[in-house]
Coordinates of C-alpha atoms in Angstrom, one line a residue:
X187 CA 3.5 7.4 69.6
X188 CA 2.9 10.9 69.6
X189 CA 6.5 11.5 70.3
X190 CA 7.4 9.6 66.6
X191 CA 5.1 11.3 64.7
X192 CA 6.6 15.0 66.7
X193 CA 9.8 14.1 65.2
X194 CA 8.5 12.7 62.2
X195 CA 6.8 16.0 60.9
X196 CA 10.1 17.8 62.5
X197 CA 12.2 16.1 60.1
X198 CA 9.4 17.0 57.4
X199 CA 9.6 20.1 58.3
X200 CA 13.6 20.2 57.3
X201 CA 13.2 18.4 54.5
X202 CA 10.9 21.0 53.1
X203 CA 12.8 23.8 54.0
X204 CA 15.6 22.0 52.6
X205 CA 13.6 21.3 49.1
X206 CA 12.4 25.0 49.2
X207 CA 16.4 26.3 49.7
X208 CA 17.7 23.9 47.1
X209 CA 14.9 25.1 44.6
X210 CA 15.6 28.3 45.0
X211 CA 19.9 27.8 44.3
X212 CA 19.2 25.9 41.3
X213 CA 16.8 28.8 39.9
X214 CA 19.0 30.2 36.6
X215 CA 17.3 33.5 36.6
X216 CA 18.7 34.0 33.0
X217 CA 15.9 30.8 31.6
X218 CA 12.3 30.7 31.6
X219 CA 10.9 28.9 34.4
X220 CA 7.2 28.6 33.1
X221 CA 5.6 27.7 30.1
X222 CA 5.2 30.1 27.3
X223 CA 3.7 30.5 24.4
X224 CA 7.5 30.5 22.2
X225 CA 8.0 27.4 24.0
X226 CA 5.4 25.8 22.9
X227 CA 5.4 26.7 19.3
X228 CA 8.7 25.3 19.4
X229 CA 8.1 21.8 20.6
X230 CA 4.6 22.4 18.5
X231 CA 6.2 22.5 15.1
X232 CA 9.3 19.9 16.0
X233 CA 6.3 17.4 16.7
X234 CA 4.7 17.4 13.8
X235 CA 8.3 17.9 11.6
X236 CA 10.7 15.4 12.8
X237 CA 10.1 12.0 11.4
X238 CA 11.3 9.1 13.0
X239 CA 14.9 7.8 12.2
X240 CA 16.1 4.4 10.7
X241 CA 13.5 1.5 9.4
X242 CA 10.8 3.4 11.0
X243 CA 11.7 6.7 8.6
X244 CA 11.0 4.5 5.3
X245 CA 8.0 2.5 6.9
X246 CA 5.1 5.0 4.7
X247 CA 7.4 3.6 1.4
X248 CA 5.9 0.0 1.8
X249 CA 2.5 0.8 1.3
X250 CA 2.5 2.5 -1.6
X251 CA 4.8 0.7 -2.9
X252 CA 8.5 2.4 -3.2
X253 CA 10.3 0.0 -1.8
X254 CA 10.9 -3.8 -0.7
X255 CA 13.0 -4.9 2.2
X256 CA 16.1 -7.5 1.6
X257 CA 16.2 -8.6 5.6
X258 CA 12.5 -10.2 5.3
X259 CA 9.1 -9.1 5.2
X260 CA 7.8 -5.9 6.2
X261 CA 3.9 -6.2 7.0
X262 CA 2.8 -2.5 4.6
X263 CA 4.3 -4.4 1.5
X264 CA 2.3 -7.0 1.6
X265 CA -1.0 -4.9 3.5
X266 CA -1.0 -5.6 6.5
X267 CA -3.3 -3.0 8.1
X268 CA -3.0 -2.8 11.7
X269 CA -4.6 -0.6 14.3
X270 CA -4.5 3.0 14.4
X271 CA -3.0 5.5 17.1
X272 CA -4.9 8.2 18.2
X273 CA -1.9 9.1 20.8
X274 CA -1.2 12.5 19.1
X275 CA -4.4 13.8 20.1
X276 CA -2.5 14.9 23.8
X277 CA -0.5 17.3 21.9
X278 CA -4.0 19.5 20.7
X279 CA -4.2 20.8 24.3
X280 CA -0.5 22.4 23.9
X281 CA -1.7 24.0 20.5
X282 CA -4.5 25.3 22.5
X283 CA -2.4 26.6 25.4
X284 CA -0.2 28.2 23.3
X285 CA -2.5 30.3 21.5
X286 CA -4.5 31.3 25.7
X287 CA -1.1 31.9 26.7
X288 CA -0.1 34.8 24.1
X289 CA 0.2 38.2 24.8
X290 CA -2.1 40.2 23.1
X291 CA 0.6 41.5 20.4
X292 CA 1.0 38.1 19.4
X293 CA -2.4 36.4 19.5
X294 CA -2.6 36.0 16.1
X295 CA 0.1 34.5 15.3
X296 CA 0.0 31.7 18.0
X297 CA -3.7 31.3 17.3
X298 CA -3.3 31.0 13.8
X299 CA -0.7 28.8 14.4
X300 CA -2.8 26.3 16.5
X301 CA -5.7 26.5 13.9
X302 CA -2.9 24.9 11.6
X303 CA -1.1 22.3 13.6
X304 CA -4.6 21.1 14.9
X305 CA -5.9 21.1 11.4
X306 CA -3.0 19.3 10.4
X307 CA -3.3 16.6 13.6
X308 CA -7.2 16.1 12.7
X309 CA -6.7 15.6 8.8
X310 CA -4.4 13.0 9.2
X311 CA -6.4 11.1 12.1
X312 CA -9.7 11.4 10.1
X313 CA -8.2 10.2 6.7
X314 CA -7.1 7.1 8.2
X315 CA -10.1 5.8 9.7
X316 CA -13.2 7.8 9.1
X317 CA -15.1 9.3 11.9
X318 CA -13.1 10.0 15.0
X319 CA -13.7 11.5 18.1
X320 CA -12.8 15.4 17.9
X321 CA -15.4 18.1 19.3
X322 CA -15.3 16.8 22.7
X323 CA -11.7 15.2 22.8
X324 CA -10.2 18.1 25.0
X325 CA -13.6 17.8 27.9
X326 CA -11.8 15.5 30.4
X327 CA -11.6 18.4 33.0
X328 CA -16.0 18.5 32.6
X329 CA -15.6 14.5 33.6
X330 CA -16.5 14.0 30.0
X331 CA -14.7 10.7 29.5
X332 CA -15.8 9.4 26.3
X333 CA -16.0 11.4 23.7
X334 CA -18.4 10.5 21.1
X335 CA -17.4 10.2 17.2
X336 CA -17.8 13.4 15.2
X337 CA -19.1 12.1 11.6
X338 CA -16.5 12.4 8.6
X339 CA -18.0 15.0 6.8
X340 CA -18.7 17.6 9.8
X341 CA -14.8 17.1 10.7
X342 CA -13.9 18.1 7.1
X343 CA -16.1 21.1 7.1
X344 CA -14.4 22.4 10.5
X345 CA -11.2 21.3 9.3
X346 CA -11.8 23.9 5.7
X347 CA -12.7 27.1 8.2
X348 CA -10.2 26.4 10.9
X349 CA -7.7 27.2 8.0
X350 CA -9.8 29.9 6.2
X351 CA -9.5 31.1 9.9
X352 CA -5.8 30.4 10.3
X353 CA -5.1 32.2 7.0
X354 CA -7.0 35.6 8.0
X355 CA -5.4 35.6 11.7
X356 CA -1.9 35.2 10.1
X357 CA -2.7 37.8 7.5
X358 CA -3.4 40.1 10.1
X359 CA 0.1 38.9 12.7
X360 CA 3.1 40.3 12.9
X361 CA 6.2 37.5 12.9
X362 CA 6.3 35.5 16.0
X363 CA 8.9 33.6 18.1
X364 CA 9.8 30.2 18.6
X365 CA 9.7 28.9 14.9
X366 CA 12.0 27.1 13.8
X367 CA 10.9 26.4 10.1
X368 CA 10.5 29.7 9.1
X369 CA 12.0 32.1 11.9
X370 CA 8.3 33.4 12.3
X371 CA 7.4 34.4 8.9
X372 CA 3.8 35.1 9.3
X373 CA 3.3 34.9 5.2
X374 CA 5.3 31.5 4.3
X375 CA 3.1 30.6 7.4
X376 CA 0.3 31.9 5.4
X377 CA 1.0 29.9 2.3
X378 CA 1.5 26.9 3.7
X379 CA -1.4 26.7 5.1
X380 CA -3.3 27.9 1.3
X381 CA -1.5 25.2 0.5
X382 CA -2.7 22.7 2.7
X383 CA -6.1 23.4 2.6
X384 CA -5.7 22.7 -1.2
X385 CA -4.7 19.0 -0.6
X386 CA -7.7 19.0 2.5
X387 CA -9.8 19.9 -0.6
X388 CA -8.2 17.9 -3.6
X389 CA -8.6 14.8 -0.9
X390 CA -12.6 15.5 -1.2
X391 CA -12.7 14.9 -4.8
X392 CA -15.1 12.6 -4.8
X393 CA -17.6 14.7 -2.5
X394 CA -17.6 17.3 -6.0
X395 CA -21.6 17.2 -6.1
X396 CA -21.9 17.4 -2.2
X397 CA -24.2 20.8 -2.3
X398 CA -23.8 21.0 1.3
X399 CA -19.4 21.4 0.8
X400 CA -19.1 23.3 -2.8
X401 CA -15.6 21.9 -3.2
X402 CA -14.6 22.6 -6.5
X403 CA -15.9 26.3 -5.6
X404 CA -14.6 26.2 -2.5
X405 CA -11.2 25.2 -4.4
X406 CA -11.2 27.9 -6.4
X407 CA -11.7 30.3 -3.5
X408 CA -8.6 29.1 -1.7
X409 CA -6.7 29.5 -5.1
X410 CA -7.7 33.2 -5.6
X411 CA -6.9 34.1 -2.4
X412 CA -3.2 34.2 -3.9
X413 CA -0.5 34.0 -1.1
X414 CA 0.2 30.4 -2.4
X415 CA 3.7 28.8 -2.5
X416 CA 5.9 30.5 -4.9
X417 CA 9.5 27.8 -5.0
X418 CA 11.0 25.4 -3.1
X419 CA 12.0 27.8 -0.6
X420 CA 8.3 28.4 0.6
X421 CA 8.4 24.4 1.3
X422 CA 7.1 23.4 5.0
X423 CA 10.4 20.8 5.3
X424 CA 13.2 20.2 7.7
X425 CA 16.6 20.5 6.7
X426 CA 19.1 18.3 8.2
X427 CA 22.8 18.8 8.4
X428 CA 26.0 17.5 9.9
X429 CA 25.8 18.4 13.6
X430 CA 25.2 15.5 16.0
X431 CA 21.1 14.7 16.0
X432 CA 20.5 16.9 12.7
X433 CA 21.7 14.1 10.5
X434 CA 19.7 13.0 7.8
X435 CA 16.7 10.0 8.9
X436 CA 18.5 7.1 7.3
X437 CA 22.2 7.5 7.7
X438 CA 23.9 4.4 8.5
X439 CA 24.9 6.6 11.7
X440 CA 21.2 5.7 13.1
X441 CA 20.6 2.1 11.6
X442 CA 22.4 -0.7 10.6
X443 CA 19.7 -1.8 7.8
X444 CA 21.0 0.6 5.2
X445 CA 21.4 -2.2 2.6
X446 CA 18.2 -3.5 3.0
X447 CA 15.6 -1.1 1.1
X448 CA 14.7 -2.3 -2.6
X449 CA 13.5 -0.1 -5.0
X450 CA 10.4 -1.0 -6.7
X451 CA 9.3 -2.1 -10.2
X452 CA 6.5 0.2 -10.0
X453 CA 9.0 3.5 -9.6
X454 CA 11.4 2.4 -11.3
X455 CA 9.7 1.7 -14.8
X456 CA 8.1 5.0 -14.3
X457 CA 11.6 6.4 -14.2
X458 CA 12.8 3.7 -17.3
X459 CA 10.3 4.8 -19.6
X460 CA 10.8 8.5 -19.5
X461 CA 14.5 8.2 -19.6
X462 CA 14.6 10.3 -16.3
X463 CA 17.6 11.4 -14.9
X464 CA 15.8 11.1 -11.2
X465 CA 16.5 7.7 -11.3
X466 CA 20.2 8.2 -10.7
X467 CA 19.2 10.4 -7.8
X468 CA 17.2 7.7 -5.8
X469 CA 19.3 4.4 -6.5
X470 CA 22.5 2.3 -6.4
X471 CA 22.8 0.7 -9.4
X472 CA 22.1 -2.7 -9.7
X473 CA 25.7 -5.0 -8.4
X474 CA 24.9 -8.0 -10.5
X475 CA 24.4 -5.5 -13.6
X476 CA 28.1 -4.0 -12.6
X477 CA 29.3 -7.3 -12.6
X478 CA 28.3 -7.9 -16.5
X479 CA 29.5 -5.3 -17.6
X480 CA 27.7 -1.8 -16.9
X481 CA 28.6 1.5 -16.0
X482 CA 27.0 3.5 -13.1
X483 CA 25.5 5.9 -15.9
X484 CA 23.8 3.4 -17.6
X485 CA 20.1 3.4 -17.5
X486 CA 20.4 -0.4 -17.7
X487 CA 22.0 -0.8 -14.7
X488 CA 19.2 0.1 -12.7
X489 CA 16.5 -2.2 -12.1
X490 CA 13.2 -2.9 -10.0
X491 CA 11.6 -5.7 -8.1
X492 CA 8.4 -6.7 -8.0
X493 CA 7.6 -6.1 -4.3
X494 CA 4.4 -8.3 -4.4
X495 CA 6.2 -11.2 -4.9
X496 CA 6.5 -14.1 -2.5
X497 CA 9.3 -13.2 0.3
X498 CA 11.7 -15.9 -0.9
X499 CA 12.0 -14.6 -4.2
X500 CA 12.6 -11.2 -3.1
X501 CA 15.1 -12.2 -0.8
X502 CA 17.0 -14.3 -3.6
X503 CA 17.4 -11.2 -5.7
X504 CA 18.7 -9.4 -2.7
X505 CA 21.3 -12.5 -1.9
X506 CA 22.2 -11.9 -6.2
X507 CA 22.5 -8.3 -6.1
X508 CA 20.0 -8.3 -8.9
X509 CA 18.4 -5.2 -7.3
X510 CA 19.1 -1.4 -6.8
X511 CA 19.5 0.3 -3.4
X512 CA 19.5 3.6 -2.0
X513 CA 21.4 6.3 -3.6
X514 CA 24.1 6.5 -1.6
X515 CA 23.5 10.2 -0.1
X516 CA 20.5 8.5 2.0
X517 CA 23.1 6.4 3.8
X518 CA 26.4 8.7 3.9
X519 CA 25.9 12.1 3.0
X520 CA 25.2 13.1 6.5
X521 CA 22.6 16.1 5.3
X522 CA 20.8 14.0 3.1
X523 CA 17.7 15.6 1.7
X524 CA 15.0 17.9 3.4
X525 CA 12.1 16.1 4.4
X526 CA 9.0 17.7 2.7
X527 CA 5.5 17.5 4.9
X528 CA 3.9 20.1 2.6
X529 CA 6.0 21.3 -0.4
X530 CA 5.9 23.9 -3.4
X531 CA 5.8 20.9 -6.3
X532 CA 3.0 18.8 -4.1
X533 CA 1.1 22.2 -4.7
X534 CA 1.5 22.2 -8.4
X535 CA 0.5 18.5 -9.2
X536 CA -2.9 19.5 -6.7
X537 CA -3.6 22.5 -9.1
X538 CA -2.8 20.5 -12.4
X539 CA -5.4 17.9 -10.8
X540 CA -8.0 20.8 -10.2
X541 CA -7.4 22.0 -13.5
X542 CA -8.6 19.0 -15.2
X543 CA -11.4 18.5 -13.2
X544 CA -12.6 22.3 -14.5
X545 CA -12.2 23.4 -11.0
X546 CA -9.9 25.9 -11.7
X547 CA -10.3 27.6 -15.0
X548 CA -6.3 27.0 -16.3
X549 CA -4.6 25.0 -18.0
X550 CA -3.4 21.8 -16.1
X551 CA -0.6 21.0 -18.3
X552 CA 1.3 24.4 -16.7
X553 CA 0.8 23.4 -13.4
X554 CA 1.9 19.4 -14.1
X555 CA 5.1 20.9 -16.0
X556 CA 5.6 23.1 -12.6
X557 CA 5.5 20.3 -10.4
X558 CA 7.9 18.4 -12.3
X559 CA 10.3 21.0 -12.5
X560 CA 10.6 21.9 -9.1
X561 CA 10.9 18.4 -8.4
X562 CA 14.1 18.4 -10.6
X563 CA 15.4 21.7 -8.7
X564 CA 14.8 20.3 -5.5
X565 CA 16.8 17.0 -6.1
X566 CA 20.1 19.3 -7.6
X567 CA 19.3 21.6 -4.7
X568 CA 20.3 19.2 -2.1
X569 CA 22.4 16.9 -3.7
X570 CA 26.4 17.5 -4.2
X571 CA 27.6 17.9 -7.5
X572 CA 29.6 14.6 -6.8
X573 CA 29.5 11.6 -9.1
X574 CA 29.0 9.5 -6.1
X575 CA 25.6 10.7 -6.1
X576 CA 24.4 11.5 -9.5
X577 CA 26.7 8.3 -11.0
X578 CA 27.5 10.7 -14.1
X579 CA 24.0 11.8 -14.7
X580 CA 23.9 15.0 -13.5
X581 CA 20.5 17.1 -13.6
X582 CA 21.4 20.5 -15.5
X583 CA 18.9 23.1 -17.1
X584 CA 19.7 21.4 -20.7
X585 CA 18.3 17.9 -18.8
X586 CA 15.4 19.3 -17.0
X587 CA 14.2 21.4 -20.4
X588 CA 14.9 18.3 -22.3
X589 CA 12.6 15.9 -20.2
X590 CA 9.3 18.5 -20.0
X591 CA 9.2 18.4 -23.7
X592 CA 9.8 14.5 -24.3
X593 CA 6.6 13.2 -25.7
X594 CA 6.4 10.3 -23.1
X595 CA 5.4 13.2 -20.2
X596 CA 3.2 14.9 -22.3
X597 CA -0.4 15.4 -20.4
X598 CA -2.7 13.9 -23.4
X599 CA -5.6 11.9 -24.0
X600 CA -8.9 11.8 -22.3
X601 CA -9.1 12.8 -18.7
X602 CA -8.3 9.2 -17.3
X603 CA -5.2 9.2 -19.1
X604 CA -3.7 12.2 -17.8
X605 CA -4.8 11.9 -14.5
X606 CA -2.9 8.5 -14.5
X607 CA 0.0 10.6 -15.8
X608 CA -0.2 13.5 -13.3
X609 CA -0.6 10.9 -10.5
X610 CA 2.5 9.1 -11.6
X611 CA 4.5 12.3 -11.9
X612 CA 3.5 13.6 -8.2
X613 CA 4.7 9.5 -7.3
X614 CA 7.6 10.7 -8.4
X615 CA 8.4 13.7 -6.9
X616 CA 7.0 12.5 -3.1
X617 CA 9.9 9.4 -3.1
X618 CA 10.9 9.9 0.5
X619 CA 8.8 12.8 1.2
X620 CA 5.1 13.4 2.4
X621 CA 4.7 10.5 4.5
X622 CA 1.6 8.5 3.7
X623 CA 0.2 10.9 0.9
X624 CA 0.9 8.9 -1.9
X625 CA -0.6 6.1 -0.5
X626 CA -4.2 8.2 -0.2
X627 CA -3.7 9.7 -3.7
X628 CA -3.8 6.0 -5.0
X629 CA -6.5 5.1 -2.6
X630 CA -8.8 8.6 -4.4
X631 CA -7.5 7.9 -7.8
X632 CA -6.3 4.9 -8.4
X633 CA -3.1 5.7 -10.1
X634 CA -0.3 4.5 -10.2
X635 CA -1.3 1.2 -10.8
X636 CA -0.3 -0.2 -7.5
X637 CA 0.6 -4.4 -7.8
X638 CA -1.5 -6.8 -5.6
X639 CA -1.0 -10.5 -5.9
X640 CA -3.6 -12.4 -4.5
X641 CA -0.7 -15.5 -3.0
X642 CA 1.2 -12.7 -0.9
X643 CA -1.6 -10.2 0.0
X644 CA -2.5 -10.3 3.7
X645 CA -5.5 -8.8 2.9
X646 CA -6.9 -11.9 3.4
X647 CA -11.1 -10.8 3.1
X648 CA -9.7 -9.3 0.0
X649 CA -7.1 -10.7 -1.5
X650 CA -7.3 -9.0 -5.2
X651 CA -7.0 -5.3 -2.9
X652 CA -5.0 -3.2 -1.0
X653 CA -7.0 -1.8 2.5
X654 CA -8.5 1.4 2.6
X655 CA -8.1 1.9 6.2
X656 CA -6.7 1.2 9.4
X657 CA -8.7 0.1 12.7
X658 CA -10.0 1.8 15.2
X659 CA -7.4 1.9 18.6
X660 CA -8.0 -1.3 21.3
X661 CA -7.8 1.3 24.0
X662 CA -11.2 2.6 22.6
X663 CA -12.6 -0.5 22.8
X664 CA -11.0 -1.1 26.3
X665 CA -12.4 2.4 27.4
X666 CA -14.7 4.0 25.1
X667 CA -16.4 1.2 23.7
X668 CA -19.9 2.7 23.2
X669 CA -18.7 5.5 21.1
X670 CA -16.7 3.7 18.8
X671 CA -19.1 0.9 18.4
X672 CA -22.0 3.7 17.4
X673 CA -19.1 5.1 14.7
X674 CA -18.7 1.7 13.3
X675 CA -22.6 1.2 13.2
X676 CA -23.2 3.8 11.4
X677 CA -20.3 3.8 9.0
X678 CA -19.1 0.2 8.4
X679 CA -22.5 -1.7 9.1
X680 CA -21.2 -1.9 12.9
X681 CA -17.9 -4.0 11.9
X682 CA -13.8 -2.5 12.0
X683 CA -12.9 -4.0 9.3
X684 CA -9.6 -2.6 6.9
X685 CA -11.5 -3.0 3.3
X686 CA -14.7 -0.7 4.5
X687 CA -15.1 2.6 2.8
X688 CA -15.5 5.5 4.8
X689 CA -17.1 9.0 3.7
X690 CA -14.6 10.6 1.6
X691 CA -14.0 7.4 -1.2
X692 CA -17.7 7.2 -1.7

């Protein structure tokens, strides 16, 4: 026995020697070999940039209702709330690292950075679900296990001087590496986070007489500040391309469900009624309306669906053709589009919104024609002058003047009125963009007037509404169960339930 286990910690011996050798041949001395802090920024901003590719990139369409699906149901168009993810929260210890591993030069930066993408992760956890657990989510190294729930409205407040804090450590860096966006440009990092922390703020809207917040003055700090986005060009987007796994989200080279999307009734006769040349930018026209008769440039070729309607009858229009799909440079034009997560027009239709509210002493109806505008550039951008993809419609300067002075987009009325108009003009200009933001601008404003039928609506506690929020994640329940129950008890009378309004919609 003891002669085995001699010539079992020999040949141990060997095999380490042998590991240690091997490591030290396959050692490139010309790449890094340990974390740094431009390695993290890198897979740091890719994280939170790259959206998913195929069905999953039009899922956030559903909800808000962009689009239907030919193949069959798809559970966010009929709302279907489902449980929440709070998986993301691993990434906040790299954002962390990052900034503890920089080198004193570049502290800043990387710090102000991490303030940001945390912000970011946090902002888009808590407006999902309500309170979440976030001051002691990093404290597993202090055998702190379960972190407890950190109340709505102390989570916003953080949220509002993590950024004022971000904003003052980038206006003090110099340009840093590992960006990918903006090759390190400390002020379009500067602006995009001004910008941010305007729709953090414009997302408070109904906290305005919350002493304890000061939003609308709070709001009109951020605005004076300055630094804010000045074009497209300042937009926080990715740009695809034609390389191999820089195509755009939805070309038919990453999904064979290109013919499925729908586009809605409730875009479309937004786009109808202002005679807007956008519509030839998003859609396909109809094929049964070809088939009578009409041209591709037509504005009667195009049509909606109702996307509450009962599955059969959607599929029956699909079967018809009596429906328009994607434009075709979603599905062939291997660039596509950029994808927008925080964007130079999204910040225009936020400070048309303040305006009206007399947060901002301006005149909305500047920032509203803004928003629309760069909306218009955007899509001519990006998309070839080909009649493939703007079906004879093509957006000039003549168009785009011609449309901000058409009496149908005029902001007018009482202050309901053109904040339904505002709201329907930033639906617009987020088709395909922004993720789920459209979906929590209708939840704050109610506008556009989003369909529900009762017969279809698996809202089935409340049929006549859409949700307002997703559930909490089983694995809480499974491992953190006393937290989460005290979050529900004292937010949502101690029940997870979709239709339950959390902080910032009452």
């Amino acid at each position: 026995m003891n002669l085995n286990k001699i010539i079992i910690g020999f040949a141990a011996l060997i095999l380490f020697a042998a590991c240690s050798k091997f490591d030290e041949l396959n050692t490139n001395s010309d790449s890094a070999t340990k974390v740094n802090s431009k390695l993290l920024a890198t897979g740091a901003i890719m994280g939170i940039m790259k959206p998913s590719s195929g069905v999953g990139f039009v899922d956030s369409q559903f909800l808000p209702k962009y689009l239907a699906w030919g193949e069959g149901s798809r559970g966010n168009q009929y709302n279907n709330f489902g449980r929440a993810s709070f998986d993301s929260f691993t990434t906040l210890r790299n954002y962390r690292l990052m900034a503890e591993l920089a080198e004193e030069r570049d502290r800043d930066a990387y710090e102000a950075l991490a303030l940001f993408l945390e912000s970011y992760l946090i902002y888009n956890q808590t407006i999902a679900v309500g309170d979440i657990p976030y001051s002691e989510i990093l404290k597993g190294k202090e055998n702190l296990l379960t972190p407890k729930y950190d109340a709505q409205k102390d989570i916003f407040k953080s949220l509002l001087t993590n950024l004022d804090r971000s904003v003052e450590l980038f206006g003090n860096a110099s340009d840093f590496e590992g960006d990918p966006i903006f090759g390190g440009n400390v002020n379009k990092w500067r602006k995009v986070v001004n910008a941010f922390e305007l729709r953090v703020l414009i997302n408070l809207s109904k906290k305005e007489s919350d002493t304890d917040l000061n939003v609308k003055q709070k709001f009109a700090q951020v605005y004076q500040r300055g630094l804010l986005m000045e074009g497209n060009g300042d937009n926080l987007q990715l740009v695809f391309s034609s390389k191999s796994g820089q195509l755009y989200p939805f070309n038919i080279a990453y999904n064979k469900h290109f013919d499925y999307p729908m586009l809605s009734n409730t875009l479309m006769d937004i786009l109808q009624e202002n005679n807007d040349y956008r519509m030839f930018y998003f859609a396909s026209p109809s094929k049964a309306k070809l088939a009578e008769g009409k041209v591709e440039s037509d504005f009667d070729a195009y049509v909606g669906v109702e996307v509450s309607d009962p599955i059969e009858d959607i599929r029956a229009k699909y079967v018809s053709g009596e429906y328009c799909g994607f434009n075709k440079r979603f599905i062939y034009y291997e660039p596509g589009e950029p994808y927008i997560l925080i964007g130079y027009a999204e910040q225009n239709f936020i400070l048309a919104e303040a305006a009206l509210r007399g947060w901002i002493t301006e005149d909305a109806s500047l920032f509203y024609t803004k928003g629309i505008r760069a909306h218009f550039d955007f899509l001519r951008e990006w998309t070839p002058d080909d009649v493939t993809y703007h079906h004879g419609r093509k957006i000039t300067d003549e168009v785009i003047d011609d449309y901000l002075v058409n009496p149908s987009v005029q902001l007018s009325g009482e202050f309901e009125d053109k904040l339904e108009m505002l709201m329907e003009q930033k639906y617009v200009a987020s088709f395909l963009q922004l993720a789920w933001q459209p979906y929590y601008d209708y939840r704050r404003t109610g506008y556009p007037v989003l369909p529900i039928n009762p017969e279809t609506n698996l809202n089935f506690k409340e049929p006549s509404k859409i949700p307002v929020r997703w559930l909490y994640p089983q694995v809480e329940f499974d491992y953190n169960k006393e937290q989460v129950q005290k979050a529900l008890d004292s937010q949502y009378e101690g029940v997870d339930e979709v239709n339950k309004l959390m902080w910032i919609l009452k």
